[in-house]
Tab-separated table of C-alpha atoms in Angstrom:
chain	number	residue	atom	x	y	z
R	22	MET	CA	-21.844	-33.239	54.530
R	23	GLN	CA	-20.220	-29.817	54.054
R	24	SER	CA	-20.577	-27.873	50.798
R	25	SER	CA	-16.995	-28.624	49.800
R	26	GLU	CA	-17.546	-32.311	50.529
R	27	LEU	CA	-20.721	-32.284	48.404
R	28	LEU	CA	-18.887	-30.731	45.447
R	29	ALA	CA	-16.043	-33.209	45.819
R	30	ALA	CA	-18.478	-36.141	45.950
R	31	VAL	CA	-20.268	-34.865	42.847
R	32	ALA	CA	-17.032	-34.305	40.907
R	33	LEU	CA	-15.723	-37.745	41.892
R	34	SER	CA	-18.981	-39.429	40.855
R	35	LEU	CA	-18.974	-37.758	37.451
R	36	VAL	CA	-15.430	-38.905	36.574
R	37	LYS	CA	-15.840	-42.475	37.746
R	38	HIS	CA	-16.081	-45.320	35.272
R	39	GLY	CA	-19.488	-46.527	34.238
R	40	SER	CA	-22.229	-45.311	31.968
R	41	LEU	CA	-22.976	-41.604	31.905
R	42	GLU	CA	-26.577	-42.315	32.884
R	43	ASP	CA	-25.506	-44.186	36.043
R	44	ARG	CA	-23.102	-41.392	36.995
R	45	ILE	CA	-25.769	-38.703	36.585
R	46	ASN	CA	-28.320	-40.731	38.573
R	47	HIS	CA	-25.778	-41.120	41.394
R	48	VAL	CA	-25.129	-37.359	41.464
R	49	LEU	CA	-28.875	-36.600	41.614
R	50	ARG	CA	-29.248	-39.003	44.532
R	51	ILE	CA	-26.322	-37.414	46.410
R	52	ILE	CA	-27.692	-33.883	45.958
R	53	GLY	CA	-31.305	-34.820	46.708
R	54	SER	CA	-30.369	-36.688	49.888
R	55	HIS	CA	-27.919	-34.035	51.117
R	56	LEU	CA	-30.352	-31.128	50.638
R	57	ASN	CA	-33.485	-33.093	51.674
R	58	LEU	CA	-35.184	-32.354	48.360
R	59	SER	CA	-38.313	-34.005	46.988
R	60	ARG	CA	-37.022	-34.475	43.474
R	61	THR	CA	-33.881	-33.821	41.404
R	62	TYR	CA	-33.702	-34.269	37.639
R	63	VAL	CA	-31.982	-33.532	34.369
R	64	PHE	CA	-33.626	-32.523	31.069
R	65	LEU	CA	-31.702	-32.577	27.783
R	66	ASP	CA	-32.920	-30.886	24.608
R	67	ARG	CA	-33.405	-32.600	21.286
R	68	PRO	CA	-31.726	-31.111	18.167
R	69	GLY	CA	-33.256	-27.726	17.449
R	70	ASN	CA	-33.792	-26.925	21.161
R	71	THR	CA	-37.585	-26.767	20.863
R	72	VAL	CA	-38.317	-30.108	22.571
R	73	THR	CA	-36.747	-31.519	25.732
R	74	ASP	CA	-36.767	-34.880	27.572
R	75	ASN	CA	-36.518	-35.860	31.236
R	76	THR	CA	-33.455	-38.099	30.905
R	77	ASN	CA	-32.627	-38.640	34.600
R	78	GLU	CA	-34.633	-38.326	37.821
R	79	TRP	CA	-34.314	-39.054	41.539
R	80	CYS	CA	-37.290	-38.895	43.928
R	81	SER	CA	-37.413	-39.122	47.706
R	82	ASP	CA	-39.772	-41.557	49.420
R	83	GLY	CA	-43.435	-40.800	48.762
R	84	ILE	CA	-42.811	-38.488	45.804
R	85	ALA	CA	-44.336	-39.551	42.493
R	86	PRO	CA	-41.857	-39.803	39.597
R	87	GLN	CA	-42.499	-37.570	36.580
R	88	HIS	CA	-39.936	-39.135	34.244
R	89	ASP	CA	-42.353	-41.006	31.952
R	90	GLU	CA	-44.814	-38.104	31.677
R	91	LEU	CA	-42.151	-35.575	30.682
R	92	GLN	CA	-40.766	-37.050	27.472
R	93	GLY	CA	-40.944	-34.937	24.332
R	94	PHE	CA	-41.957	-31.845	26.305
R	95	GLU	CA	-42.331	-28.833	24.001
R	96	TYR	CA	-40.999	-25.490	25.231
R	97	SER	CA	-43.834	-23.763	23.371
R	98	ILE	CA	-46.232	-25.053	26.059
R	99	VAL	CA	-44.419	-22.921	28.664
R	100	PRO	CA	-42.703	-20.135	26.664
R	101	SER	CA	-41.683	-18.267	29.832
R	102	TRP	CA	-39.519	-21.219	30.974
R	103	ARG	CA	-36.841	-20.971	28.285
R	104	LYS	CA	-36.977	-17.179	28.383
R	105	MET	CA	-36.169	-17.087	32.128
R	106	LEU	CA	-33.285	-19.562	31.719
R	107	GLU	CA	-31.770	-17.479	28.922
R	108	GLN	CA	-32.295	-14.055	30.512
R	109	ASP	CA	-31.855	-14.769	34.244
R	110	GLY	CA	-29.579	-17.818	34.135
R	111	HIS	CA	-31.886	-19.726	36.505
R	112	ILE	CA	-35.486	-20.171	37.703
R	113	ILE	CA	-35.924	-19.853	41.465
R	114	ALA	CA	-39.080	-19.570	43.569
R	115	ARG	CA	-40.059	-20.207	47.184
R	116	ASP	CA	-43.647	-20.261	45.913
R	117	VAL	CA	-44.124	-21.387	42.284
R	118	GLY	CA	-47.417	-19.474	42.272
R	119	MET	CA	-45.335	-16.295	41.982
R	120	LEU	CA	-43.876	-17.451	38.646
R	121	PRO	CA	-45.483	-16.635	35.258
R	122	VAL	CA	-48.871	-18.282	34.850
R	123	ASP	CA	-47.778	-20.735	32.111
R	124	VAL	CA	-44.912	-22.014	34.304
R	125	ALA	CA	-46.897	-22.048	37.572
R	126	THR	CA	-49.733	-24.054	36.005
R	127	VAL	CA	-47.423	-26.877	34.896
R	128	LEU	CA	-45.476	-27.003	38.194
R	129	GLN	CA	-48.508	-26.902	40.489
R	130	ALA	CA	-50.025	-29.820	38.588
R	131	GLN	CA	-47.002	-31.864	39.717
R	132	GLY	CA	-47.438	-30.840	43.366
R	133	ILE	CA	-44.326	-28.639	43.323
R	134	VAL	CA	-44.271	-25.808	45.873
R	135	SER	CA	-40.694	-24.518	45.583
R	136	ILE	CA	-38.239	-24.919	42.703
R	137	LEU	CA	-34.717	-24.144	41.532
R	138	VAL	CA	-33.690	-24.768	37.917
R	139	ILE	CA	-30.222	-24.128	36.439
R	140	PRO	CA	-29.396	-24.387	32.704
R	141	LEU	CA	-26.899	-26.883	31.301
R	142	TYR	CA	-24.582	-25.711	28.524
R	143	ILE	CA	-22.983	-27.554	25.605
R	144	GLU	CA	-20.773	-25.556	23.253
R	145	ASN	CA	-21.810	-22.298	24.959
R	146	ARG	CA	-25.531	-22.780	24.334
R	147	ILE	CA	-28.317	-23.966	26.604
R	148	ALA	CA	-28.822	-27.656	25.916
R	149	GLY	CA	-31.107	-28.542	28.828
R	150	PHE	CA	-31.386	-27.909	32.541
R	151	MET	CA	-30.934	-29.385	36.022
R	152	GLY	CA	-33.879	-29.017	38.427
R	153	PHE	CA	-34.529	-29.303	42.162
R	154	ASP	CA	-38.118	-29.568	43.495
R	155	GLN	CA	-39.691	-29.268	46.933
R	156	CYS	CA	-43.201	-30.729	47.166
R	157	GLY	CA	-45.784	-30.422	49.952
R	158	THR	CA	-44.045	-27.611	51.846
R	159	SER	CA	-42.292	-24.452	50.732
R	160	ARG	CA	-38.534	-24.051	50.864
R	161	GLY	CA	-36.462	-20.906	51.011
R	162	TRP	CA	-33.331	-21.542	49.001
R	163	ASP	CA	-30.276	-20.912	51.171
R	164	VAL	CA	-27.954	-18.157	49.970
R	165	GLU	CA	-25.119	-20.713	49.639
R	166	GLU	CA	-27.179	-23.318	47.778
R	167	LEU	CA	-27.493	-21.446	44.466
R	168	PRO	CA	-23.716	-21.086	43.813
R	169	ILE	CA	-23.144	-24.699	44.953
R	170	LEU	CA	-25.800	-26.056	42.606
R	171	GLN	CA	-24.548	-23.774	39.831
R	172	ALA	CA	-21.120	-25.351	40.311
R	173	VAL	CA	-22.727	-28.809	40.138
R	174	SER	CA	-24.463	-27.858	36.879
R	175	GLY	CA	-21.109	-26.619	35.584
R	176	PHE	CA	-19.502	-29.989	36.397
R	177	LEU	CA	-22.364	-31.793	34.665
R	178	SER	CA	-22.235	-29.456	31.646
R	179	THR	CA	-18.539	-30.241	31.220
R	180	VAL	CA	-19.158	-33.997	31.383
R	181	LEU	CA	-22.085	-33.735	28.959
R	182	GLU	CA	-20.030	-31.666	26.538
R	183	ARG	CA	-17.207	-34.215	26.595
R	184	ASP	CA	-19.721	-37.000	26.019
R	185	TYR	CA	-21.250	-34.976	23.179
R	186	GLU	CA	-17.830	-34.419	21.625
R	187	LYS	CA	-17.046	-38.122	21.952
R	188	LYS	CA	-20.329	-39.084	20.282
R	189	HIS	CA	-19.859	-36.384	17.663
R	190	LEU	CA	-16.360	-37.662	16.936
R	191	SER	CA	-17.634	-41.235	16.719
R	192	GLU	CA	-20.478	-40.162	14.425
R	193	SER	CA	-18.048	-38.129	12.299
R	194	GLU	CA	-15.741	-41.107	11.904
R	195	ALA	CA	-18.716	-43.337	11.073
R	196	ASN	CA	-19.849	-40.763	8.525
R	197	PHE	CA	-16.310	-40.624	7.124
R	198	LYS	CA	-16.310	-44.401	6.725
R	199	ARG	CA	-19.681	-44.345	4.983
R	200	LEU	CA	-18.505	-41.505	2.767
R	201	PHE	CA	-15.165	-43.157	2.016
R	202	ASP	CA	-16.935	-46.384	1.047
R	203	THR	CA	-18.949	-44.512	-1.602
R	204	ILE	CA	-15.797	-43.051	-3.189
R	205	ASP	CA	-14.172	-44.915	-6.054
R	206	ASP	CA	-10.676	-43.707	-5.117
R	207	VAL	CA	-8.495	-45.945	-2.945
R	208	ILE	CA	-8.448	-44.541	0.620
R	209	VAL	CA	-6.391	-45.887	3.527
R	210	VAL	CA	-5.723	-44.635	7.052
R	211	ALA	CA	-2.426	-45.637	8.655
R	212	ASN	CA	-1.126	-45.186	12.198
R	213	PRO	CA	2.233	-43.480	12.914
R	214	SER	CA	4.058	-46.834	12.623
R	215	GLY	CA	2.803	-47.209	9.051
R	216	SER	CA	0.203	-49.964	9.586
R	217	ILE	CA	-3.225	-49.721	7.973
R	218	VAL	CA	-6.057	-49.173	10.462
R	219	TYR	CA	-8.803	-48.546	7.892
R	220	ALA	CA	-9.262	-49.139	4.170
R	221	ASN	CA	-12.354	-48.244	2.168
R	222	ALA	CA	-14.236	-50.656	-0.065
R	223	ALA	CA	-12.374	-49.448	-3.162
R	224	VAL	CA	-9.088	-50.863	-1.799
R	225	SER	CA	-10.479	-54.393	-1.794
R	226	ARG	CA	-12.103	-53.888	-5.182
R	227	VAL	CA	-8.997	-52.446	-6.865
R	228	LEU	CA	-6.211	-54.382	-5.140
R	229	GLY	CA	-7.992	-57.680	-4.445
R	230	TYR	CA	-7.339	-57.901	-0.675
R	231	SER	CA	-10.096	-58.688	1.823
R	232	PRO	CA	-10.818	-56.083	4.538
R	233	GLU	CA	-9.361	-58.487	7.140
R	234	GLU	CA	-6.111	-58.785	5.193
R	235	LEU	CA	-5.752	-55.031	4.899
R	236	VAL	CA	-6.106	-54.108	8.585
R	237	GLY	CA	-2.633	-54.210	10.124
R	238	MET	CA	-0.846	-54.524	6.763
R	239	PRO	CA	2.212	-52.239	6.463
R	240	ILE	CA	1.334	-49.478	4.038
R	241	LEU	CA	4.577	-50.128	2.118
R	242	GLU	CA	3.236	-53.536	1.050
R	243	MET	CA	0.667	-51.753	-1.098
R	244	HIS	CA	3.530	-50.887	-3.471
R	245	PRO	CA	5.441	-53.293	-5.768
R	246	GLU	CA	8.425	-54.912	-4.053
R	247	ASP	CA	10.943	-53.187	-6.310
R	248	ARG	CA	9.507	-49.753	-5.410
R	249	ARG	CA	9.147	-50.113	-1.632
R	250	GLU	CA	12.502	-48.551	-0.787
R	251	GLU	CA	11.576	-45.510	-2.845
R	252	ALA	CA	8.097	-45.503	-1.267
R	253	ALA	CA	9.641	-45.512	2.243
R	254	ARG	CA	11.757	-42.477	1.311
R	255	ILE	CA	8.747	-40.634	-0.085
R	256	ILE	CA	6.690	-41.385	3.062
R	257	GLN	CA	9.452	-39.875	5.220
R	258	GLU	CA	9.414	-36.783	3.026
R	259	MET	CA	5.650	-36.585	3.515
R	260	ILE	CA	6.014	-36.913	7.293
R	261	ARG	CA	8.478	-33.999	7.180
R	262	ARG	CA	5.852	-32.088	5.100
R	263	GLU	CA	8.308	-31.809	2.215
R	264	ARG	CA	5.775	-33.241	-0.248
R	265	ASP	CA	2.149	-34.353	-0.284
R	266	THR	CA	1.957	-36.567	-3.378
R	267	CYS	CA	3.405	-39.920	-4.393
R	268	PRO	CA	3.526	-40.994	-8.070
R	269	LEU	CA	4.390	-44.647	-7.391
R	270	GLU	CA	2.190	-47.485	-8.595
R	271	LEU	CA	0.196	-49.712	-6.256
R	272	ALA	CA	0.471	-53.495	-6.327
R	273	ARG	CA	-2.528	-55.792	-6.463
R	274	LYS	CA	-2.619	-59.003	-4.467
R	275	ASP	CA	-1.835	-60.899	-7.693
R	276	LYS	CA	1.327	-58.710	-8.124
R	277	SER	CA	-0.083	-56.769	-11.095
R	278	ARG	CA	0.288	-53.022	-10.948
R	279	VAL	CA	-2.135	-50.106	-10.892
R	280	SER	CA	-1.072	-46.678	-12.136
R	281	VAL	CA	-2.146	-44.115	-9.532
R	282	GLU	CA	-1.358	-40.735	-8.067
R	283	THR	CA	-1.490	-40.674	-4.260
R	284	ARG	CA	-2.092	-37.634	-2.066
R	285	VAL	CA	-1.450	-37.697	1.677
R	286	TRP	CA	-2.504	-35.569	4.638
R	287	PHE	CA	-2.270	-35.983	8.394
R	288	GLY	CA	-5.027	-35.918	10.985
R	289	GLN	CA	-6.683	-38.061	13.657
R	290	TRP	CA	-8.571	-41.341	13.594
R	291	ASN	CA	-10.284	-42.663	16.735
R	292	GLY	CA	-8.533	-39.880	18.621
R	293	GLN	CA	-5.046	-40.974	17.488
R	294	GLU	CA	-2.595	-39.338	15.086
R	295	CYS	CA	-2.816	-40.892	11.639
R	296	MET	CA	-1.935	-40.516	7.973
R	297	TYR	CA	-4.636	-40.449	5.291
R	298	GLY	CA	-3.796	-41.574	1.774
R	299	VAL	CA	-6.003	-41.175	-1.301
R	300	SER	CA	-4.914	-42.866	-4.518
R	301	LYS	CA	-6.614	-41.994	-7.775
R	302	ASP	CA	-6.681	-44.704	-10.415
R	303	LEU	CA	-5.163	-42.894	-13.380
R	304	SER	CA	-6.411	-45.487	-15.863
R	305	GLU	CA	-9.971	-44.406	-15.096
R	306	HIS	CA	-8.833	-40.796	-15.082
R	307	GLU	CA	-7.350	-41.272	-18.531
R	308	ALA	CA	-10.659	-42.710	-19.713
R	309	GLN	CA	-12.443	-39.664	-18.350
R	310	LEU	CA	-9.972	-37.385	-20.099
R	311	GLN	CA	-10.586	-39.223	-23.353
R	312	MET	CA	-14.332	-38.838	-22.876
R	313	PHE	CA	-13.904	-35.108	-22.175
R	314	ALA	CA	-11.672	-34.780	-25.248
R	315	ARG	CA	-14.295	-36.508	-27.397
R	316	LEU	CA	-17.111	-34.328	-26.070
R	317	PHE	CA	-14.889	-31.273	-26.432
R	318	ASN	CA	-13.897	-31.966	-30.023
R	319	GLU	CA	-17.315	-33.137	-31.197
R	320	ASN	CA	-19.273	-30.282	-29.616
R	321	PRO	CA	-20.975	-28.227	-32.367
R	322	MET	CA	-20.330	-24.984	-30.472
R	323	PRO	CA	-16.874	-23.360	-30.562
R	324	MET	CA	-14.918	-24.215	-27.377
R	325	ALA	CA	-11.478	-23.108	-26.222
R	326	ILE	CA	-9.123	-23.796	-23.306
R	327	SER	CA	-6.583	-21.149	-22.333
R	328	ASN	CA	-4.117	-20.482	-19.521
R	329	THR	CA	-5.366	-18.322	-16.657
R	330	GLY	CA	-2.053	-16.441	-16.572
R	331	ASP	CA	-0.861	-15.527	-20.054
R	332	ARG	CA	-4.274	-16.400	-21.645
R	333	CYS	CA	-2.606	-18.368	-24.442
R	334	PHE	CA	-4.819	-20.986	-26.092
R	335	THR	CA	-3.782	-24.547	-25.199
R	336	ASP	CA	-6.614	-26.304	-27.044
R	337	VAL	CA	-9.594	-25.479	-29.265
R	338	ASN	CA	-12.181	-27.768	-30.794
R	339	THR	CA	-13.019	-28.348	-34.427
R	340	ALA	CA	-16.074	-26.061	-34.304
R	341	PHE	CA	-13.841	-23.196	-33.108
R	342	LEU	CA	-11.504	-23.593	-36.075
R	343	GLU	CA	-14.335	-23.935	-38.592
R	344	LYS	CA	-16.368	-21.042	-37.220
R	345	LEU	CA	-13.436	-18.591	-37.052
R	346	GLY	CA	-11.495	-19.855	-40.062
R	347	PHE	CA	-8.137	-20.509	-38.358
R	348	SER	CA	-5.883	-23.556	-38.423
R	349	ARG	CA	-4.822	-25.216	-35.162
R	350	THR	CA	-1.194	-24.141	-35.519
R	351	GLU	CA	-2.305	-20.536	-35.943
R	352	VAL	CA	-4.239	-20.647	-32.657
R	353	ILE	CA	-2.361	-22.828	-30.140
R	354	GLY	CA	0.151	-20.814	-28.120
R	355	HIS	CA	-1.378	-17.487	-29.090
R	356	THR	CA	-3.863	-15.187	-27.360
R	357	SER	CA	-7.170	-13.811	-28.602
R	358	LEU	CA	-5.504	-10.385	-28.626
R	359	GLU	CA	-2.741	-11.605	-30.946
R	360	LEU	CA	-5.320	-13.213	-33.242
R	361	ASP	CA	-7.511	-10.077	-33.095
R	362	ILE	CA	-10.571	-12.238	-32.372
R	363	PHE	CA	-12.330	-9.536	-30.316
R	364	PRO	CA	-12.560	-6.265	-32.254
R	365	ASN	CA	-14.198	-4.552	-29.267
R	366	ARG	CA	-11.459	-4.111	-26.660
R	367	THR	CA	-13.945	-3.277	-23.894
R	368	GLN	CA	-15.834	-6.534	-24.420
R	369	ARG	CA	-12.605	-8.565	-24.460
R	370	GLU	CA	-11.376	-6.987	-21.219
R	371	TYR	CA	-14.789	-7.501	-19.599
R	372	LEU	CA	-14.797	-11.232	-20.375
R	373	GLY	CA	-11.246	-11.658	-19.040
R	374	ARG	CA	-11.914	-9.656	-15.888
R	375	LYS	CA	-15.171	-11.540	-15.221
R	376	LEU	CA	-13.359	-14.890	-15.413
R	377	GLU	CA	-10.524	-13.722	-13.150
R	378	GLN	CA	-12.742	-12.146	-10.471
R	379	GLU	CA	-15.746	-14.506	-10.396
R	380	GLY	CA	-14.334	-17.682	-11.931
R	381	ARG	CA	-17.076	-17.900	-14.533
R	382	ILE	CA	-19.087	-16.076	-17.180
R	383	VAL	CA	-22.675	-16.845	-18.158
R	384	ASN	CA	-24.340	-15.736	-21.416
R	385	ALA	CA	-22.135	-12.689	-21.997
R	386	GLU	CA	-22.530	-11.121	-25.468
R	387	ALA	CA	-19.446	-10.149	-27.447
R	388	GLU	CA	-18.570	-9.488	-31.065
R	389	VAL	CA	-15.914	-11.739	-32.649
R	390	ARG	CA	-13.954	-11.452	-35.861
R	391	ARG	CA	-13.115	-14.322	-38.178
R	392	LYS	CA	-9.704	-14.636	-39.796
R	393	ASP	CA	-11.197	-13.246	-43.042
R	394	GLY	CA	-12.461	-10.157	-41.187
R	395	ARG	CA	-16.128	-11.067	-41.181
R	396	LYS	CA	-17.788	-10.365	-37.818
R	397	LEU	CA	-19.989	-12.671	-35.796
R	398	HIS	CA	-21.947	-12.214	-32.594
R	399	GLY	CA	-21.267	-14.710	-29.812
R	400	LEU	CA	-22.905	-15.572	-26.506
R	401	PHE	CA	-20.089	-16.673	-24.165
R	402	SER	CA	-20.197	-18.918	-21.099
R	403	GLY	CA	-17.359	-20.605	-19.256
R	404	GLY	CA	-15.385	-21.044	-16.102
R	405	ILE	CA	-12.090	-22.085	-14.565
R	406	ILE	CA	-11.313	-25.811	-14.693
R	407	ASP	CA	-8.591	-28.029	-13.247
R	408	ASN	CA	-6.872	-29.529	-16.269
R	409	GLN	CA	-4.420	-32.176	-14.964
R	410	GLY	CA	-3.481	-30.015	-11.995
R	411	THR	CA	-3.362	-26.747	-13.953
R	412	ARG	CA	-6.042	-24.057	-13.623
R	413	GLN	CA	-7.293	-23.043	-17.040
R	414	ASN	CA	-10.167	-21.151	-18.638
R	415	LEU	CA	-12.803	-23.117	-20.537
R	416	THR	CA	-15.055	-20.967	-22.742
R	417	VAL	CA	-17.967	-21.911	-24.984
R	418	MET	CA	-19.441	-19.655	-27.674
R	419	MET	CA	-22.923	-19.828	-29.141
R	420	ASP	CA	-23.216	-18.091	-32.509
R	421	ILE	CA	-26.168	-15.692	-32.191
R	422	SER	CA	-25.425	-13.637	-35.306
R	423	GLU	CA	-28.789	-14.540	-36.873
R	424	GLN	CA	-30.660	-13.659	-33.672
R	425	ILE	CA	-28.843	-10.327	-33.419
R	426	HIS	CA	-29.676	-9.592	-37.068
R	427	LEU	CA	-33.343	-10.402	-36.421
R	428	ARG	CA	-33.332	-8.296	-33.249
R	429	ASP	CA	-31.872	-5.326	-35.146
R	430	ARG	CA	-34.557	-5.686	-37.824
R	431	LEU	CA	-37.296	-5.751	-35.177
R	432	ASP	CA	-35.793	-2.707	-33.453
R	433	ALA	CA	-35.755	-0.891	-36.792
R	434	GLN	CA	-39.408	-1.823	-37.405
R	435	ARG	CA	-40.346	-0.585	-33.943
R	436	ARG	CA	-38.550	2.694	-34.567
R	437	ARG	CA	-40.356	3.142	-37.910
R	438	LEU	CA	-43.702	2.381	-36.276
R	439	ARG	CA	-42.938	4.819	-33.466
R	440	ASN	CA	-41.988	7.516	-35.989
R	441	ILE	CA	-45.288	6.965	-37.870
R	442	ILE	CA	-47.294	7.176	-34.659
R	443	ASP	CA	-45.439	10.287	-33.485
R	444	SER	CA	-45.667	12.077	-36.864
R	445	THR	CA	-49.386	11.351	-37.334
R	446	ARG	CA	-50.138	12.203	-33.685
R	447	LEU	CA	-52.194	9.064	-33.141
R	448	GLY	CA	-53.482	8.127	-29.707
R	449	THR	CA	-52.588	4.502	-28.969
R	450	TRP	CA	-53.399	2.007	-26.277
R	451	GLU	CA	-52.207	-1.552	-25.662
R	452	TRP	CA	-54.492	-3.874	-23.733
R	453	ASP	CA	-53.285	-7.102	-22.090
R	454	ILE	CA	-56.600	-8.945	-22.239
R	455	GLN	CA	-55.619	-11.559	-19.616
R	456	SER	CA	-54.500	-9.146	-16.883
R	457	GLY	CA	-56.518	-6.074	-17.891
R	458	GLN	CA	-53.331	-3.958	-17.796
R	459	THR	CA	-53.528	-1.196	-20.403
R	460	THR	CA	-50.832	1.226	-21.562
R	461	PHE	CA	-51.819	4.563	-23.164
R	462	ASN	CA	-49.527	7.056	-24.885
R	463	SER	CA	-49.496	10.724	-23.958
R	464	ARG	CA	-51.322	11.743	-27.181
R	465	TRP	CA	-54.297	9.501	-26.244
R	466	ALA	CA	-54.553	11.202	-22.854
R	467	SER	CA	-54.208	14.714	-24.287
R	468	MET	CA	-57.081	14.072	-26.772
R	469	LEU	CA	-59.313	13.842	-23.706
R	470	GLY	CA	-57.717	16.753	-21.879
R	471	TYR	CA	-55.584	14.701	-19.455
R	472	THR	CA	-51.937	14.006	-18.791
R	473	LEU	CA	-50.873	10.382	-18.334
R	474	ALA	CA	-49.997	11.123	-14.693
R	475	GLU	CA	-53.615	12.131	-14.025
R	476	LEU	CA	-54.916	8.808	-15.350
R	477	GLU	CA	-52.408	6.448	-13.721
R	478	PRO	CA	-52.573	3.705	-12.666
R	479	THR	CA	-54.212	2.730	-15.938
R	480	SER	CA	-56.172	-0.374	-16.916
R	481	ILE	CA	-58.947	-1.216	-19.365
R	482	GLU	CA	-61.307	0.340	-16.822
R	483	THR	CA	-59.670	3.711	-17.577
R	484	TRP	CA	-61.003	3.424	-21.146
R	485	ARG	CA	-64.393	2.077	-20.078
R	486	ASN	CA	-64.928	4.878	-17.543
R	487	LEU	CA	-64.399	7.544	-20.213
R	488	ILE	CA	-66.575	6.106	-23.006
R	489	VAL	CA	-70.247	7.017	-23.245
R	490	PRO	CA	-72.172	4.063	-21.698
R	491	GLU	CA	-74.421	3.550	-24.739
R	492	ASP	CA	-71.372	3.258	-27.000
R	493	LEU	CA	-69.660	0.845	-24.567
R	494	GLU	CA	-72.354	-1.736	-25.328
R	495	SER	CA	-71.638	-1.433	-29.056
R	496	SER	CA	-67.908	-1.775	-28.381
R	497	ASN	CA	-68.421	-4.939	-26.336
R	498	THR	CA	-70.513	-6.466	-29.138
R	499	LEU	CA	-67.779	-5.738	-31.680
R	500	LEU	CA	-65.083	-7.134	-29.335
R	501	SER	CA	-67.045	-10.368	-28.839
R	502	SER	CA	-67.419	-10.727	-32.593
R	503	HIS	CA	-63.645	-10.318	-33.042
R	504	PHE	CA	-62.717	-12.666	-30.194
R	505	SER	CA	-65.007	-15.378	-31.564
R	506	GLY	CA	-63.413	-15.092	-35.003
R	507	GLU	CA	-66.518	-13.728	-36.741
R	508	ALA	CA	-64.783	-10.415	-37.494
R	509	GLU	CA	-61.157	-10.146	-38.600
R	510	TYR	CA	-60.670	-6.768	-36.899
R	511	TYR	CA	-62.077	-4.804	-34.028
R	512	GLU	CA	-62.995	-1.416	-35.504
R	513	PHE	CA	-65.135	0.946	-33.484
R	514	GLU	CA	-66.252	4.575	-33.680
R	515	GLY	CA	-67.616	6.015	-30.484
R	516	ARG	CA	-67.935	8.934	-28.105
R	517	MET	CA	-65.478	9.666	-25.269
R	518	ARG	CA	-65.997	12.179	-22.487
R	519	HIS	CA	-63.427	15.024	-22.372
R	520	LYS	CA	-62.028	16.265	-19.054
R	521	ASP	CA	-63.996	19.528	-19.504
R	522	GLY	CA	-67.238	17.560	-20.015
R	523	ARG	CA	-67.643	17.769	-23.766
R	524	ILE	CA	-67.926	14.806	-26.060
R	525	VAL	CA	-65.075	13.760	-28.329
R	526	TRP	CA	-65.629	11.331	-31.232
């Protein structure tokens, strides 16, 4: 058989009907017989490409099969193998003993003398390999054999990729069905003639038809009889891409009607052109809106909804009105700028810009002004919501005026304490007893002739290293007494060693 005849025979075998496994086995037999090889085989990787399996194998007479022993083979056992396939595009050796030790050890254990291995590709990545062994005697690979076998591996890669795509498509459609069946919205898939080829579980639950009744049903019959002519016109407009929604009601099997909004898009199902339709039950949607409205209005924190464009308020809750002292008519249709709610222009612009650019704000502080002029401090969070098809801003304010007042008082106390310490030139140190981390001020260091930089990094050991050892024992006794609750304070007078060697009390 000439090379061209071999390639033709391989190509013809791979496109014939039958299982992919039978086709691959036939190709391995053709190649092995034509080239007088000991063994031909295919390995395919598992997901992740760290483990591979011998999926197909052909052996000549007298050659022991390796198929069962080479399942779940980990590439980490022979790290050079994958590296050579990726870098060189093949593994070829007249004598496998000349290959890297990790590869040679595995091959020689199988009685292989000469070998040629070519990678298989799926979606432009190595997904396995095709191998050709010579056992017992060595074999010099003919200069024409490598390109021929590379062409064979290319044929096989193409077939494997198509099979992978077919399986992937089938899995995707199965996943779609499982996903669709978990969705409460009514979902149908119709072929170009308008007949239903798939309906999710919600269709049977909402409309009362069995799955068997739905398959093959004209999609128009899902609408009330008196609206079907209008539905047919709308479907044609959708096919022409003039619209993608349908406001018409659906009809239950018992002729009662369901208020819905239907959206449509076009795609493929089982490899065929199709139309997808998703109908949202507006009665449930209305219930959800009522629940949102109740939560919105009863929330104790001020909440507001405004347009993303002109920023006019479209709704505010009761807490908003009570906290800021406005009436609803004074707020709706107006902006925060018109109501002068934010006295600090920079803060107002920051909140608006943050919402526009990032779609949300989280715990942003801003000062607000009530209608009577009194100022409050708010902590704002919010984001952009879809309110009945319109993008709007939803903001929530937490009144932190009391916390801000307390924080200001604490800051003032800290400043007074700092002024006392600075004016009396006291040396201070703060000791985190759990971690041992200790912070000294510059006056403490200068009392002992040091700068803080000379002592850093500081810890409680910095203090212990500078105290006279005899006095350290007294200090520890006093500390233990304080920690145990016997003494209300730790108060100690002791000797510290100055940088120049003298003692400082």
